[in-house]
């Protein structure tokens, strides 16, 4: 595939998702050197950031009697409650210092709507509000997106599934992701992605072939 027709989406490699962060993903920092190698292959690179207001609906402390990782039902469906994380303009919301970002053309911020969560790089959790990424990619005639980052079973998987629904070819670079794996969520995410037609590859395969 021509490099001009593919884009690398780097999902939420932010301090709060790294070891020591408010919502740390185990070994999350290990994706950074892998992503830094892989992104050199791509002409088109997009970054995403969780970017929550302080009173975001996904924060457990906004729901009386609820704890992190419990669920509630909101207008758009079931919502996992999280520790407070990636608050707008905080250190935790910043992209990891070691992540190479100079090649990225655009940063998509998501989850800034107080009433709706947004795992996906394409659509908020209500499946109605767009982040603008779809139009950005289609205006550039990009038809294949490669996903990496955090976390495999939430923001990466939701982005992959929405990408398929929106007509893109989608590949997840497995060793450039890490998972939260909440009650079997990783296995479930891979199953759903496989059933939807999402491809699964390794960084060595990307580096060993022309994109």
PDB file of C-alpha atoms in Angstrom:
ATOM      1  CA  UNK A   1       0.000   0.000   0.000  1.00  0.00           C
ATOM      2  CA  UNK A   2       1.205   3.496  -0.813  1.00  0.00           C
ATOM      3  CA  UNK A   3       2.454   5.410   2.205  1.00  0.00           C
ATOM      4  CA  UNK A   4       0.254   8.350   1.249  1.00  0.00           C
ATOM      5  CA  UNK A   5      -2.878   6.201   1.681  1.00  0.00           C
ATOM      6  CA  UNK A   6      -2.054   5.016   5.209  1.00  0.00           C
ATOM      7  CA  UNK A   7      -1.961   6.769   8.574  1.00  0.00           C
ATOM      8  CA  UNK A   8      -0.606   5.825  11.982  1.00  0.00           C
ATOM      9  CA  UNK A   9      -2.961   6.690  14.849  1.00  0.00           C
ATOM     10  CA  UNK A  10      -1.075   6.976  18.155  1.00  0.00           C
ATOM     11  CA  UNK A  11      -3.713   6.579  20.834  1.00  0.00           C
ATOM     12  CA  UNK A  12      -3.440   8.292  24.242  1.00  0.00           C
ATOM     13  CA  UNK A  13       0.231   7.819  25.123  1.00  0.00           C
ATOM     14  CA  UNK A  14      -0.214  10.170  28.070  1.00  0.00           C
ATOM     15  CA  UNK A  15       1.395  10.401  31.494  1.00  0.00           C
ATOM     16  CA  UNK A  16      -1.691   9.283  33.401  1.00  0.00           C
ATOM     17  CA  UNK A  17      -1.708   5.987  31.490  1.00  0.00           C
ATOM     18  CA  UNK A  18       1.979   5.280  32.141  1.00  0.00           C
ATOM     19  CA  UNK A  19       3.467   3.657  35.280  1.00  0.00           C
ATOM     20  CA  UNK A  20       2.924   6.021  38.209  1.00  0.00           C
ATOM     21  CA  UNK A  21      -0.027   7.720  36.509  1.00  0.00           C
ATOM     22  CA  UNK A  22      -3.572   8.051  37.793  1.00  0.00           C
ATOM     23  CA  UNK A  23      -4.852   5.261  35.531  1.00  0.00           C
ATOM     24  CA  UNK A  24      -1.656   3.391  34.794  1.00  0.00           C
ATOM     25  CA  UNK A  25      -1.655   0.652  32.175  1.00  0.00           C
ATOM     26  CA  UNK A  26       0.747  -2.140  33.109  1.00  0.00           C
ATOM     27  CA  UNK A  27       3.960  -1.752  31.083  1.00  0.00           C
ATOM     28  CA  UNK A  28       2.381   1.148  29.226  1.00  0.00           C
ATOM     29  CA  UNK A  29       5.736   2.862  28.867  1.00  0.00           C
ATOM     30  CA  UNK A  30       7.040  -0.080  26.836  1.00  0.00           C
ATOM     31  CA  UNK A  31       5.017   0.980  23.814  1.00  0.00           C
ATOM     32  CA  UNK A  32       6.955   4.230  23.440  1.00  0.00           C
ATOM     33  CA  UNK A  33      10.187   2.931  21.837  1.00  0.00           C
ATOM     34  CA  UNK A  34       8.172   0.631  19.583  1.00  0.00           C
ATOM     35  CA  UNK A  35       5.973   3.508  18.413  1.00  0.00           C
ATOM     36  CA  UNK A  36       9.004   5.741  17.889  1.00  0.00           C
ATOM     37  CA  UNK A  37      10.475   3.154  15.520  1.00  0.00           C
ATOM     38  CA  UNK A  38       7.263   2.454  13.658  1.00  0.00           C
ATOM     39  CA  UNK A  39       6.224   6.048  13.058  1.00  0.00           C
ATOM     40  CA  UNK A  40       9.326   6.616  10.918  1.00  0.00           C
ATOM     41  CA  UNK A  41       7.669   4.482   8.234  1.00  0.00           C
ATOM     42  CA  UNK A  42       4.546   6.660   7.952  1.00  0.00           C
ATOM     43  CA  UNK A  43       3.965   9.893   6.068  1.00  0.00           C
ATOM     44  CA  UNK A  44       0.718  10.510   7.972  1.00  0.00           C
ATOM     45  CA  UNK A  45       0.698  10.476  11.784  1.00  0.00           C
ATOM     46  CA  UNK A  46      -2.175  11.428  14.102  1.00  0.00           C
ATOM     47  CA  UNK A  47      -2.019  11.753  17.896  1.00  0.00           C
ATOM     48  CA  UNK A  48      -4.963  11.485  20.276  1.00  0.00           C
ATOM     49  CA  UNK A  49      -5.332  12.724  23.846  1.00  0.00           C
ATOM     50  CA  UNK A  50      -7.923  12.126  26.510  1.00  0.00           C
ATOM     51  CA  UNK A  51      -8.835  15.674  27.562  1.00  0.00           C
ATOM     52  CA  UNK A  52     -11.365  15.642  30.389  1.00  0.00           C
ATOM     53  CA  UNK A  53     -12.943  18.501  32.356  1.00  0.00           C
ATOM     54  CA  UNK A  54     -12.570  18.188  36.123  1.00  0.00           C
ATOM     55  CA  UNK A  55     -16.191  17.047  36.539  1.00  0.00           C
ATOM     56  CA  UNK A  56     -16.256  14.518  33.717  1.00  0.00           C
ATOM     57  CA  UNK A  57     -19.063  11.961  33.882  1.00  0.00           C
ATOM     58  CA  UNK A  58     -16.631   9.029  33.637  1.00  0.00           C
ATOM     59  CA  UNK A  59     -14.918   9.889  36.930  1.00  0.00           C
ATOM     60  CA  UNK A  60     -16.014   7.669  39.806  1.00  0.00           C
ATOM     61  CA  UNK A  61     -15.897  10.592  42.237  1.00  0.00           C
ATOM     62  CA  UNK A  62     -18.760  12.225  40.311  1.00  0.00           C
ATOM     63  CA  UNK A  63     -21.132   9.391  41.325  1.00  0.00           C
ATOM     64  CA  UNK A  64     -22.160   9.023  44.962  1.00  0.00           C
ATOM     65  CA  UNK A  65     -21.478   5.603  46.397  1.00  0.00           C
ATOM     66  CA  UNK A  66     -19.580   4.404  43.325  1.00  0.00           C
ATOM     67  CA  UNK A  67     -15.963   3.306  43.074  1.00  0.00           C
ATOM     68  CA  UNK A  68     -13.519   3.187  40.212  1.00  0.00           C
ATOM     69  CA  UNK A  69     -14.071   0.315  37.761  1.00  0.00           C
ATOM     70  CA  UNK A  70     -17.735  -0.068  38.673  1.00  0.00           C
ATOM     71  CA  UNK A  71     -20.280   0.696  35.963  1.00  0.00           C
ATOM     72  CA  UNK A  72     -23.288   2.963  35.678  1.00  0.00           C
ATOM     73  CA  UNK A  73     -25.936   3.342  32.999  1.00  0.00           C
ATOM     74  CA  UNK A  74     -25.953   6.709  31.277  1.00  0.00           C
ATOM     75  CA  UNK A  75     -28.115   8.076  28.462  1.00  0.00           C
ATOM     76  CA  UNK A  76     -25.836   6.501  25.848  1.00  0.00           C
ATOM     77  CA  UNK A  77     -25.394   3.135  27.578  1.00  0.00           C
ATOM     78  CA  UNK A  78     -23.139   1.424  30.093  1.00  0.00           C
ATOM     79  CA  UNK A  79     -20.204   3.481  31.341  1.00  0.00           C
ATOM     80  CA  UNK A  80     -17.189   2.191  33.228  1.00  0.00           C
ATOM     81  CA  UNK A  81     -16.180   4.584  35.990  1.00  0.00           C
ATOM     82  CA  UNK A  82     -12.522   5.551  36.169  1.00  0.00           C
ATOM     83  CA  UNK A  83     -10.191   7.249  38.600  1.00  0.00           C
ATOM     84  CA  UNK A  84      -9.800  10.943  37.812  1.00  0.00           C
ATOM     85  CA  UNK A  85      -7.349  11.115  34.905  1.00  0.00           C
ATOM     86  CA  UNK A  86      -6.162  13.232  31.973  1.00  0.00           C
ATOM     87  CA  UNK A  87      -7.724  16.424  33.289  1.00  0.00           C
ATOM     88  CA  UNK A  88      -7.375  19.213  30.760  1.00  0.00           C
ATOM     89  CA  UNK A  89      -3.973  20.971  30.817  1.00  0.00           C
ATOM     90  CA  UNK A  90      -2.693  18.782  33.674  1.00  0.00           C
ATOM     91  CA  UNK A  91       0.665  17.014  33.731  1.00  0.00           C
ATOM     92  CA  UNK A  92      -1.210  13.722  33.595  1.00  0.00           C
ATOM     93  CA  UNK A  93      -2.915  14.707  30.349  1.00  0.00           C
ATOM     94  CA  UNK A  94       0.368  15.589  28.647  1.00  0.00           C
ATOM     95  CA  UNK A  95       1.822  13.277  26.053  1.00  0.00           C
ATOM     96  CA  UNK A  96       4.756  11.187  27.264  1.00  0.00           C
ATOM     97  CA  UNK A  97       8.027  13.103  27.150  1.00  0.00           C
ATOM     98  CA  UNK A  98       9.838  10.306  25.317  1.00  0.00           C
ATOM     99  CA  UNK A  99       7.213   9.972  22.596  1.00  0.00           C
ATOM    100  CA  UNK A 100       8.388  11.456  19.305  1.00  0.00           C
ATOM    101  CA  UNK A 101       5.664  13.811  18.161  1.00  0.00           C
ATOM    102  CA  UNK A 102       7.347  16.075  15.637  1.00  0.00           C
ATOM    103  CA  UNK A 103       6.091  14.010  12.682  1.00  0.00           C
ATOM    104  CA  UNK A 104       2.430  14.238  13.720  1.00  0.00           C
ATOM    105  CA  UNK A 105       0.260  16.493  11.583  1.00  0.00           C
ATOM    106  CA  UNK A 106      -2.687  16.761  13.964  1.00  0.00           C
ATOM    107  CA  UNK A 107      -3.760  16.008  17.540  1.00  0.00           C
ATOM    108  CA  UNK A 108      -7.326  14.876  18.233  1.00  0.00           C
ATOM    109  CA  UNK A 109      -8.561  15.657  21.752  1.00  0.00           C
ATOM    110  CA  UNK A 110     -11.469  13.599  23.014  1.00  0.00           C
ATOM    111  CA  UNK A 111     -13.535  13.238  26.163  1.00  0.00           C
ATOM    112  CA  UNK A 112     -13.791  16.993  26.651  1.00  0.00           C
ATOM    113  CA  UNK A 113     -17.618  16.861  26.652  1.00  0.00           C
ATOM    114  CA  UNK A 114     -18.537  16.672  30.353  1.00  0.00           C
ATOM    115  CA  UNK A 115     -21.612  14.493  29.754  1.00  0.00           C
ATOM    116  CA  UNK A 116     -20.194  11.937  27.295  1.00  0.00           C
ATOM    117  CA  UNK A 117     -17.082   9.771  27.427  1.00  0.00           C
ATOM    118  CA  UNK A 118     -14.995   9.226  24.318  1.00  0.00           C
ATOM    119  CA  UNK A 119     -12.745   6.200  23.960  1.00  0.00           C
ATOM    120  CA  UNK A 120     -12.691   6.214  20.173  1.00  0.00           C
ATOM    121  CA  UNK A 121     -10.530   8.511  18.069  1.00  0.00           C
ATOM    122  CA  UNK A 122     -13.477   8.830  15.654  1.00  0.00           C
ATOM    123  CA  UNK A 123     -16.697   9.138  17.672  1.00  0.00           C
ATOM    124  CA  UNK A 124     -17.748   9.909  21.198  1.00  0.00           C
ATOM    125  CA  UNK A 125     -19.399   7.111  23.177  1.00  0.00           C
ATOM    126  CA  UNK A 126     -22.886   8.142  22.114  1.00  0.00           C
ATOM    127  CA  UNK A 127     -21.867   7.236  18.527  1.00  0.00           C
ATOM    128  CA  UNK A 128     -23.253  10.568  17.330  1.00  0.00           C
ATOM    129  CA  UNK A 129     -20.681  13.257  18.002  1.00  0.00           C
ATOM    130  CA  UNK A 130     -17.652  13.139  15.729  1.00  0.00           C
ATOM    131  CA  UNK A 131     -14.118  14.115  16.695  1.00  0.00           C
ATOM    132  CA  UNK A 132     -13.473  15.302  13.135  1.00  0.00           C
ATOM    133  CA  UNK A 133     -10.905  12.583  12.423  1.00  0.00           C
ATOM    134  CA  UNK A 134     -13.003  10.847   9.763  1.00  0.00           C
ATOM    135  CA  UNK A 135     -13.226  13.951   7.619  1.00  0.00           C
ATOM    136  CA  UNK A 136      -9.543  14.736   8.124  1.00  0.00           C
ATOM    137  CA  UNK A 137      -8.510  11.311   6.848  1.00  0.00           C
ATOM    138  CA  UNK A 138     -10.972  11.126   3.987  1.00  0.00           C
ATOM    139  CA  UNK A 139     -10.045  14.610   2.765  1.00  0.00           C
ATOM    140  CA  UNK A 140      -6.524  13.244   2.383  1.00  0.00           C
ATOM    141  CA  UNK A 141      -7.704  10.054   0.630  1.00  0.00           C
ATOM    142  CA  UNK A 142      -6.327   7.923   3.480  1.00  0.00           C
ATOM    143  CA  UNK A 143      -8.040   4.547   3.510  1.00  0.00           C
ATOM    144  CA  UNK A 144      -5.949   2.414   5.894  1.00  0.00           C
ATOM    145  CA  UNK A 145      -5.285   3.265   9.526  1.00  0.00           C
ATOM    146  CA  UNK A 146      -2.740   1.545  11.759  1.00  0.00           C
ATOM    147  CA  UNK A 147      -3.403   1.816  15.500  1.00  0.00           C
ATOM    148  CA  UNK A 148      -1.023   1.763  18.437  1.00  0.00           C
ATOM    149  CA  UNK A 149      -0.979   3.133  21.978  1.00  0.00           C
ATOM    150  CA  UNK A 150      -3.135   2.780  25.092  1.00  0.00           C
ATOM    151  CA  UNK A 151      -5.117   0.903  26.020  1.00  0.00           C
ATOM    152  CA  UNK A 152      -5.660  -2.050  23.690  1.00  0.00           C
ATOM    153  CA  UNK A 153      -8.994  -3.068  25.155  1.00  0.00           C
ATOM    154  CA  UNK A 154     -10.560   0.383  25.410  1.00  0.00           C
ATOM    155  CA  UNK A 155      -9.460   3.364  23.337  1.00  0.00           C
ATOM    156  CA  UNK A 156      -7.495   1.342  20.770  1.00  0.00           C
ATOM    157  CA  UNK A 157     -10.263  -1.236  20.316  1.00  0.00           C
ATOM    158  CA  UNK A 158     -13.069   1.331  20.156  1.00  0.00           C
ATOM    159  CA  UNK A 159     -11.081   3.313  17.574  1.00  0.00           C
ATOM    160  CA  UNK A 160     -10.453   0.173  15.543  1.00  0.00           C
ATOM    161  CA  UNK A 161     -14.111  -0.855  15.542  1.00  0.00           C
ATOM    162  CA  UNK A 162     -15.301   2.633  14.610  1.00  0.00           C
ATOM    163  CA  UNK A 163     -12.680   2.783  11.874  1.00  0.00           C
ATOM    164  CA  UNK A 164     -14.117  -0.356  10.314  1.00  0.00           C
ATOM    165  CA  UNK A 165     -17.677   0.961  10.566  1.00  0.00           C
ATOM    166  CA  UNK A 166     -16.606   4.168   8.871  1.00  0.00           C
ATOM    167  CA  UNK A 167     -15.105   2.335   5.898  1.00  0.00           C
ATOM    168  CA  UNK A 168     -11.384   2.245   6.667  1.00  0.00           C
ATOM    169  CA  UNK A 169      -9.073  -0.732   6.548  1.00  0.00           C
ATOM    170  CA  UNK A 170      -7.789  -1.073  10.109  1.00  0.00           C
ATOM    171  CA  UNK A 171      -4.697  -2.777  11.511  1.00  0.00           C
ATOM    172  CA  UNK A 172      -3.673  -2.875  15.187  1.00  0.00           C
ATOM    173  CA  UNK A 173       0.074  -3.116  15.842  1.00  0.00           C
ATOM    174  CA  UNK A 174      -0.119  -5.504  18.773  1.00  0.00           C
ATOM    175  CA  UNK A 175       3.314  -5.026  20.348  1.00  0.00           C
ATOM    176  CA  UNK A 176       2.841  -1.242  20.203  1.00  0.00           C
ATOM    177  CA  UNK A 177      -0.189  -1.501  22.532  1.00  0.00           C
ATOM    178  CA  UNK A 178      -0.817  -2.521  26.137  1.00  0.00           C
ATOM    179  CA  UNK A 179      -4.095  -3.323  27.891  1.00  0.00           C
ATOM    180  CA  UNK A 180      -5.934  -2.611  31.130  1.00  0.00           C
ATOM    181  CA  UNK A 181      -7.565  -6.079  30.905  1.00  0.00           C
ATOM    182  CA  UNK A 182     -10.481  -5.407  33.234  1.00  0.00           C
ATOM    183  CA  UNK A 183     -12.425  -8.632  33.889  1.00  0.00           C
ATOM    184  CA  UNK A 184     -11.365 -10.239  30.617  1.00  0.00           C
ATOM    185  CA  UNK A 185     -11.751  -7.089  28.547  1.00  0.00           C
ATOM    186  CA  UNK A 186      -8.609  -7.743  26.496  1.00  0.00           C
ATOM    187  CA  UNK A 187      -9.743 -11.122  25.170  1.00  0.00           C
ATOM    188  CA  UNK A 188     -13.195  -9.721  24.473  1.00  0.00           C
ATOM    189  CA  UNK A 189     -11.719  -6.754  22.616  1.00  0.00           C
ATOM    190  CA  UNK A 190      -9.552  -8.922  20.381  1.00  0.00           C
ATOM    191  CA  UNK A 191     -12.541 -11.176  19.651  1.00  0.00           C
ATOM    192  CA  UNK A 192     -14.725  -8.232  18.676  1.00  0.00           C
ATOM    193  CA  UNK A 193     -11.990  -6.733  16.519  1.00  0.00           C
ATOM    194  CA  UNK A 194     -11.350 -10.026  14.729  1.00  0.00           C
ATOM    195  CA  UNK A 195     -15.057 -10.514  14.063  1.00  0.00           C
ATOM    196  CA  UNK A 196     -15.270  -6.981  12.644  1.00  0.00           C
ATOM    197  CA  UNK A 197     -12.371  -7.523  10.261  1.00  0.00           C
ATOM    198  CA  UNK A 198      -9.618  -5.633  12.077  1.00  0.00           C
ATOM    199  CA  UNK A 199      -6.150  -6.895  11.149  1.00  0.00           C
ATOM    200  CA  UNK A 200      -3.515  -7.694  13.768  1.00  0.00           C
ATOM    201  CA  UNK A 201       0.209  -7.322  13.162  1.00  0.00           C
ATOM    202  CA  UNK A 202       3.564  -6.746  14.861  1.00  0.00           C
ATOM    203  CA  UNK A 203       5.946  -3.826  14.546  1.00  0.00           C
ATOM    204  CA  UNK A 204       8.549  -6.099  12.936  1.00  0.00           C
ATOM    205  CA  UNK A 205       6.119  -6.760  10.095  1.00  0.00           C
ATOM    206  CA  UNK A 206       5.559  -3.039   9.583  1.00  0.00           C
ATOM    207  CA  UNK A 207       9.266  -2.263   9.622  1.00  0.00           C
ATOM    208  CA  UNK A 208       9.997  -5.120   7.252  1.00  0.00           C
ATOM    209  CA  UNK A 209       7.676  -4.033   4.487  1.00  0.00           C
ATOM    210  CA  UNK A 210       6.751  -0.918   2.558  1.00  0.00           C
ATOM    211  CA  UNK A 211       3.581   0.728   3.804  1.00  0.00           C
TER     212      UNK A 211
END
